[in-house]
CSV table of C-alpha atoms and ligand atoms in Angstrom, one decimal:
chain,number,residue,atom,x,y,z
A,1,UNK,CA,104.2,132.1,60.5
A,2,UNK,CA,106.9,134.6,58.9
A,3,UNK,CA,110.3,133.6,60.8
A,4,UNK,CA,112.1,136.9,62.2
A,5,UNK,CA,115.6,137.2,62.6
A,6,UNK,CA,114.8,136.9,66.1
A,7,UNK,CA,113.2,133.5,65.7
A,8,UNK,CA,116.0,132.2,63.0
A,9,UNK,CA,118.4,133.2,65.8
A,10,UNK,CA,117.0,131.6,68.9
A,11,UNK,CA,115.8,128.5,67.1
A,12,UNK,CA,119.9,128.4,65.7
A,13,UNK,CA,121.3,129.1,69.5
A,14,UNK,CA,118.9,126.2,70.3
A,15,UNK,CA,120.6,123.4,68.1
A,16,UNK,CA,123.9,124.3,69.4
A,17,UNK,CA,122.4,124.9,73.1
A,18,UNK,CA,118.8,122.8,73.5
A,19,UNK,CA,116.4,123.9,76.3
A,20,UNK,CA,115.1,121.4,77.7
A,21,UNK,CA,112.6,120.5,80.2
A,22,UNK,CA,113.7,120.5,83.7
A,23,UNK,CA,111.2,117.6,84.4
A,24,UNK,CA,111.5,115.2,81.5
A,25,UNK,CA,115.3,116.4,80.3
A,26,UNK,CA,113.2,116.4,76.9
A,27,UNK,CA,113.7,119.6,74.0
A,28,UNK,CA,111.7,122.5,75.0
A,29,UNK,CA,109.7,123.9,72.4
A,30,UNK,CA,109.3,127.6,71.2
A,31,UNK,CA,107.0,129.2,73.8
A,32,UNK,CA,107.7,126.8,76.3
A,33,UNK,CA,109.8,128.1,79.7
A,34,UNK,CA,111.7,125.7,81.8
A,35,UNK,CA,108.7,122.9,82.1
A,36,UNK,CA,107.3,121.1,79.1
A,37,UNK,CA,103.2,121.7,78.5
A,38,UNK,CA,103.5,117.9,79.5
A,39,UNK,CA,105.3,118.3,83.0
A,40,UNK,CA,103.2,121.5,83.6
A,41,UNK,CA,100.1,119.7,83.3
A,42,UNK,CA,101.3,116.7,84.9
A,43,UNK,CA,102.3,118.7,88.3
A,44,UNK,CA,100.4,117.6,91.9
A,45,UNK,CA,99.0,121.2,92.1
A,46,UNK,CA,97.6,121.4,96.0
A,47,UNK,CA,94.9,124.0,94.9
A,48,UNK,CA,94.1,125.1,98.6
A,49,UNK,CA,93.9,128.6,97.4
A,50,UNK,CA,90.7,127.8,95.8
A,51,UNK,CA,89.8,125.6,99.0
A,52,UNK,CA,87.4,127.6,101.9
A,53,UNK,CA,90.1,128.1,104.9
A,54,UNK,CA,88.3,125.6,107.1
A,55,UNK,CA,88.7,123.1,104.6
A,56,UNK,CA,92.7,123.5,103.9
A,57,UNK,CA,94.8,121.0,105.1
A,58,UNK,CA,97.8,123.5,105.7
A,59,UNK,CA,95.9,125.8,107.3
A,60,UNK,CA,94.4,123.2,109.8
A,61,UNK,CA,98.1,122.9,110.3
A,62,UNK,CA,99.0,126.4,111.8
A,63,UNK,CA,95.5,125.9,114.2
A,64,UNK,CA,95.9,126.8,117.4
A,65,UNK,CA,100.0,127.8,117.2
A,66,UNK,CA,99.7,131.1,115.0
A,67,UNK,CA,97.1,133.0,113.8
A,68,UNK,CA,97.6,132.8,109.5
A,69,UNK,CA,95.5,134.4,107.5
A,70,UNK,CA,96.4,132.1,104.3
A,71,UNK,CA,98.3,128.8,104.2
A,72,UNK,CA,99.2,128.3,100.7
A,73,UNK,CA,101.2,125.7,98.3
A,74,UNK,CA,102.1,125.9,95.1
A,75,UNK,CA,102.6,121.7,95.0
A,76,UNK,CA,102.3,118.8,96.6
A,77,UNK,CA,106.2,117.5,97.4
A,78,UNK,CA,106.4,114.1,96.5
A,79,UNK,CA,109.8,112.0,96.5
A,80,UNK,CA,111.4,111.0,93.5
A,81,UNK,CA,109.1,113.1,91.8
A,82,UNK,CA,109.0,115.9,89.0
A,83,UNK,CA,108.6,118.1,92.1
A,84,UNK,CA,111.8,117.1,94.1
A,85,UNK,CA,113.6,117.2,90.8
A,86,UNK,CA,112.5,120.6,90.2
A,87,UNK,CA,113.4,121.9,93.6
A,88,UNK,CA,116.9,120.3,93.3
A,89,UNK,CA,117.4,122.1,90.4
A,90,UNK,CA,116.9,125.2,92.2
A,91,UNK,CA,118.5,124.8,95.5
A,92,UNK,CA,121.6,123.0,94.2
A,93,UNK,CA,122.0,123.5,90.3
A,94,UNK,CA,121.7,127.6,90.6
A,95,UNK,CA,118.6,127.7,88.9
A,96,UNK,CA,117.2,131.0,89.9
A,97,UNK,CA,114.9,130.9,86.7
A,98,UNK,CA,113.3,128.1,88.4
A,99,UNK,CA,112.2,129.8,91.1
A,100,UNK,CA,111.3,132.9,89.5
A,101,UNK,CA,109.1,131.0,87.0
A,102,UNK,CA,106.8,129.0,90.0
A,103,UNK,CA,106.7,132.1,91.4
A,104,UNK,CA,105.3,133.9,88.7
A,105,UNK,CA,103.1,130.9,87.5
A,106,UNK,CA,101.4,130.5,90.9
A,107,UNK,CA,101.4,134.6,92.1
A,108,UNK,CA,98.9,134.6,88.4
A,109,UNK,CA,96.8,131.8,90.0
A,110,UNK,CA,96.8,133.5,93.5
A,111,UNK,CA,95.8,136.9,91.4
A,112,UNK,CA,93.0,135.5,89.4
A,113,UNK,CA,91.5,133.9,92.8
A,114,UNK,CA,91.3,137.6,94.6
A,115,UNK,CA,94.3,137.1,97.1
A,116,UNK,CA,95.8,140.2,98.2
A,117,UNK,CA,98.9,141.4,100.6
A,118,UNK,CA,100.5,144.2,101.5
A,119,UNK,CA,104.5,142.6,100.8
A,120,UNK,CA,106.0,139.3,100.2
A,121,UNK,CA,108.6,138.1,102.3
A,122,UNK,CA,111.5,135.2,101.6
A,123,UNK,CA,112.6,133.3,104.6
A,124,UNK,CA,116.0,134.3,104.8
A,125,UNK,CA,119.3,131.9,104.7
A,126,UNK,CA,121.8,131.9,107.2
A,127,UNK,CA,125.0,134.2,105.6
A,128,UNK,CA,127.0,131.8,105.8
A,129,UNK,CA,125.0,129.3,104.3
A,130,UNK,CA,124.3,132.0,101.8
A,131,UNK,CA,127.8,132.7,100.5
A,132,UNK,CA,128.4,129.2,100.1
A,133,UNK,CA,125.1,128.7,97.7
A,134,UNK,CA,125.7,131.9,96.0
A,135,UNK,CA,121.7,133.0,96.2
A,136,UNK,CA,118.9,132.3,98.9
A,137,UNK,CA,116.6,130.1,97.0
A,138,UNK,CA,113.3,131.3,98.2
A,139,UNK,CA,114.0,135.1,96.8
A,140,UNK,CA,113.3,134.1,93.4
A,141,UNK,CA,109.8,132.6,94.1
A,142,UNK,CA,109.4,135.7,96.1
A,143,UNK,CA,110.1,137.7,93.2
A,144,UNK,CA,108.8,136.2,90.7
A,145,UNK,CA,104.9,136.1,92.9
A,146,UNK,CA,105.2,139.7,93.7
A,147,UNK,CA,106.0,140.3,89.8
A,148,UNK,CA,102.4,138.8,89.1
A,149,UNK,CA,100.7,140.1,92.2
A,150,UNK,CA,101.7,143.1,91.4
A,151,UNK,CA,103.0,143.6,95.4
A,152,UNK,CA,106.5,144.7,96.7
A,153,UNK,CA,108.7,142.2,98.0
A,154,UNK,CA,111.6,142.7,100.3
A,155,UNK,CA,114.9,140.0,100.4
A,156,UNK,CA,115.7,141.3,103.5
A,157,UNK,CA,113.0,142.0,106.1
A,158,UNK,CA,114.0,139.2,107.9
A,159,UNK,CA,117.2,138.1,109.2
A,160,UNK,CA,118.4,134.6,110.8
A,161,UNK,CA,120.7,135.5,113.9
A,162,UNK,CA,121.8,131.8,115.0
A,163,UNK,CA,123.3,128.5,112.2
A,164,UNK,CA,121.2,125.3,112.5
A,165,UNK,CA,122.3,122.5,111.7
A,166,UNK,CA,121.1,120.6,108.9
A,167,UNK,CA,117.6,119.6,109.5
A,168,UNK,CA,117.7,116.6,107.8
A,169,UNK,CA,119.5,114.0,110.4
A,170,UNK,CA,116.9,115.7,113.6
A,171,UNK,CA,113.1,114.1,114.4
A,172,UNK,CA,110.1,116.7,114.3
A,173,UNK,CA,110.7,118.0,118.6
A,174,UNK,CA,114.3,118.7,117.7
A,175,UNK,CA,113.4,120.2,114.5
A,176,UNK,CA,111.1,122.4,116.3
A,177,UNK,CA,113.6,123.2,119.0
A,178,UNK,CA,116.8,123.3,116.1
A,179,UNK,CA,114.7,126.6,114.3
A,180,UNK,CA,113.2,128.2,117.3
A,181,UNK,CA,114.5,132.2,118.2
A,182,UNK,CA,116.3,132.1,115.2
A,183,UNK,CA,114.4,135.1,112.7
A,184,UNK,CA,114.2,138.0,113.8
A,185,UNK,CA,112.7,141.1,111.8
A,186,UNK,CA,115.3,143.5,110.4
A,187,UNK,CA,113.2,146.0,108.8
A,188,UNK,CA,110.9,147.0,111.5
A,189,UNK,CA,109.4,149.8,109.2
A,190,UNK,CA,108.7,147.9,106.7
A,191,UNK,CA,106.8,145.2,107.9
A,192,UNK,CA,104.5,147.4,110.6
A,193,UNK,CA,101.1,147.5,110.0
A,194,UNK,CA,101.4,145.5,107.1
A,195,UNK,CA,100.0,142.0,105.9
A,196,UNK,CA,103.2,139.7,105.1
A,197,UNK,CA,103.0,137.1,102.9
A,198,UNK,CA,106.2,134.9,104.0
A,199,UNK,CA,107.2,132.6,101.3
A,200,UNK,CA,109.5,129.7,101.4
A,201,UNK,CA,110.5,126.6,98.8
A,202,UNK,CA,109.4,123.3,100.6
A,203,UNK,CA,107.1,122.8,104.1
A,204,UNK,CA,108.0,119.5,105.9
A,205,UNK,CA,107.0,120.5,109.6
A,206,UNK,CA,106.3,124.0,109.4
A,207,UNK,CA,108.5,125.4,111.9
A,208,UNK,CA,110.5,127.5,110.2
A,209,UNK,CA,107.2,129.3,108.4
A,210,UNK,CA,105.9,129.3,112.2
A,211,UNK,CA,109.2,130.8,113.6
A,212,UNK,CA,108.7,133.7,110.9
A,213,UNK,CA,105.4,134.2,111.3
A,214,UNK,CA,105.7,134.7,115.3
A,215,UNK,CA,108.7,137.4,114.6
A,216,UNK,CA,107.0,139.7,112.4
A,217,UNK,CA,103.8,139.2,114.6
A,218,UNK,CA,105.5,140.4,117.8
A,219,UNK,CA,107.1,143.3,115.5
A,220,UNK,CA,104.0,144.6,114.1
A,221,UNK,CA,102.7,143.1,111.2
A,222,UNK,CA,98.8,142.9,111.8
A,223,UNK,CA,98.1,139.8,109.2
A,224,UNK,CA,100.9,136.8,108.1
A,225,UNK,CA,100.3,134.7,105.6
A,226,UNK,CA,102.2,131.8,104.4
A,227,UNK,CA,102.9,130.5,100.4
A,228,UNK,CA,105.8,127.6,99.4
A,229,UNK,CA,106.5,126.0,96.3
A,230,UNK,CA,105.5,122.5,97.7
A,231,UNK,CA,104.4,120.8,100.8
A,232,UNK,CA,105.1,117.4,102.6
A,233,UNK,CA,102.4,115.6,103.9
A,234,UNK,CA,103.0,114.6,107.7
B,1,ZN,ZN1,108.8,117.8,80.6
């Protein structure tokens, strides 16, 4: 292969700066983005997108509370795993790339499997909570699937009109109580008549998908679906 000045260039910026793999902490090689072909292939995929509905075990989650067309997951969210570390990396270490890249990655699996919607939806952060982080982390995802589904995506359909606490001190019923009333739609317009895809970075109970769901239901959307970057199993 006849080495550019492009190639000189980034392979010189990358022995003063490495890339490496946000999974292994091991050099990236050309071609490679954020995840080594290694990691990649090693990540618990869920594959419920290729699943018939009645057989998805997120879906079979939403039964008989809300009416979702789709209930999909990127991963499976394990502890300790390339999975947690990944999401760390986006939610605390600012890495927006992160997001955007799962995003993209999974909205080309969702694409080449026939899903459609009409716009793609982040849960939104508290404002507070979102100056102090700097960025919400479930825009980028956002982005980054409606890049590859070719489909619109809006940052702020949704709004979040009360603080919760920190979720992770509270058992499931006050979980469910600590997120209920709290979205509300912002962008009526936008969302009526429309089938939402509502995306979010990690499932634990559900109940914040749920809450979202339920508010752009009551505003107008005819269809809500539901996409994160990884699930916990109950
Ligand atoms: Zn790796």
């Amino acid at each position: 292969m006849r080495a550019t000045a492009a190639t000189i260039l980034a392979d010189f910026w990358g022995l003063i700066f490495p890339r490496v793999c946000l999974g292994c902490q091991e050099p990236l090689a050309r071609g490679e983005d954020h995840l080594c072909t290694s990691c990649r292939a090693q990540l618990p995929y869920t594959d419920y997108h290729l699943l018939p509905p009645a057989d998805n075990p997120l879906a079979r989650r939403f039964w008989g509370k809300l009416p979702v067309r789709h209930a999909l997951s990127y991963l499976r969210f394990l502890r300790r795993g390339r999975v947690q570390h990944l999401l760390h990396q986006l939610k605390y270490q600012g890495q927006r790339d992160v997001g955007l890249a799962l995003g993209r990655w999974y909205g080309h699996d969702l694409a080449a499997a026939g899903f459609t919607f009409d716009l793609i939806v982040p849960v939104p952060l508290h404002p507070r909570k979102l100056a102090k982080r700097g960025f919400n982390q479930s825009a980028p995802f956002a982005e980054g699937l409606a890049e590859a589904l070719h489909m619109p995506w809006h940052a702020a359909a949704l709004r979040r009109t009360a603080h919760t606490d920190s979720q992770t001190r509270k058992n499931r019923v006050q979980r469910w109580q600590n997120v209920a009333e709290v979205f509300e739609v912002a962008d009526v317009i936008a969302i009526q008549g429309k089938h939402v895809l509502v995306v979010d970075d990690v499932l634990t109970t559900g109940a914040t998908l749920e809450a979202c769901a339920a508010a752009l239901l009551a505003a107008g959307a005819t269809e809500v679906s539901i996409a994160t970057i990884a699930c916990a199993d109950r």
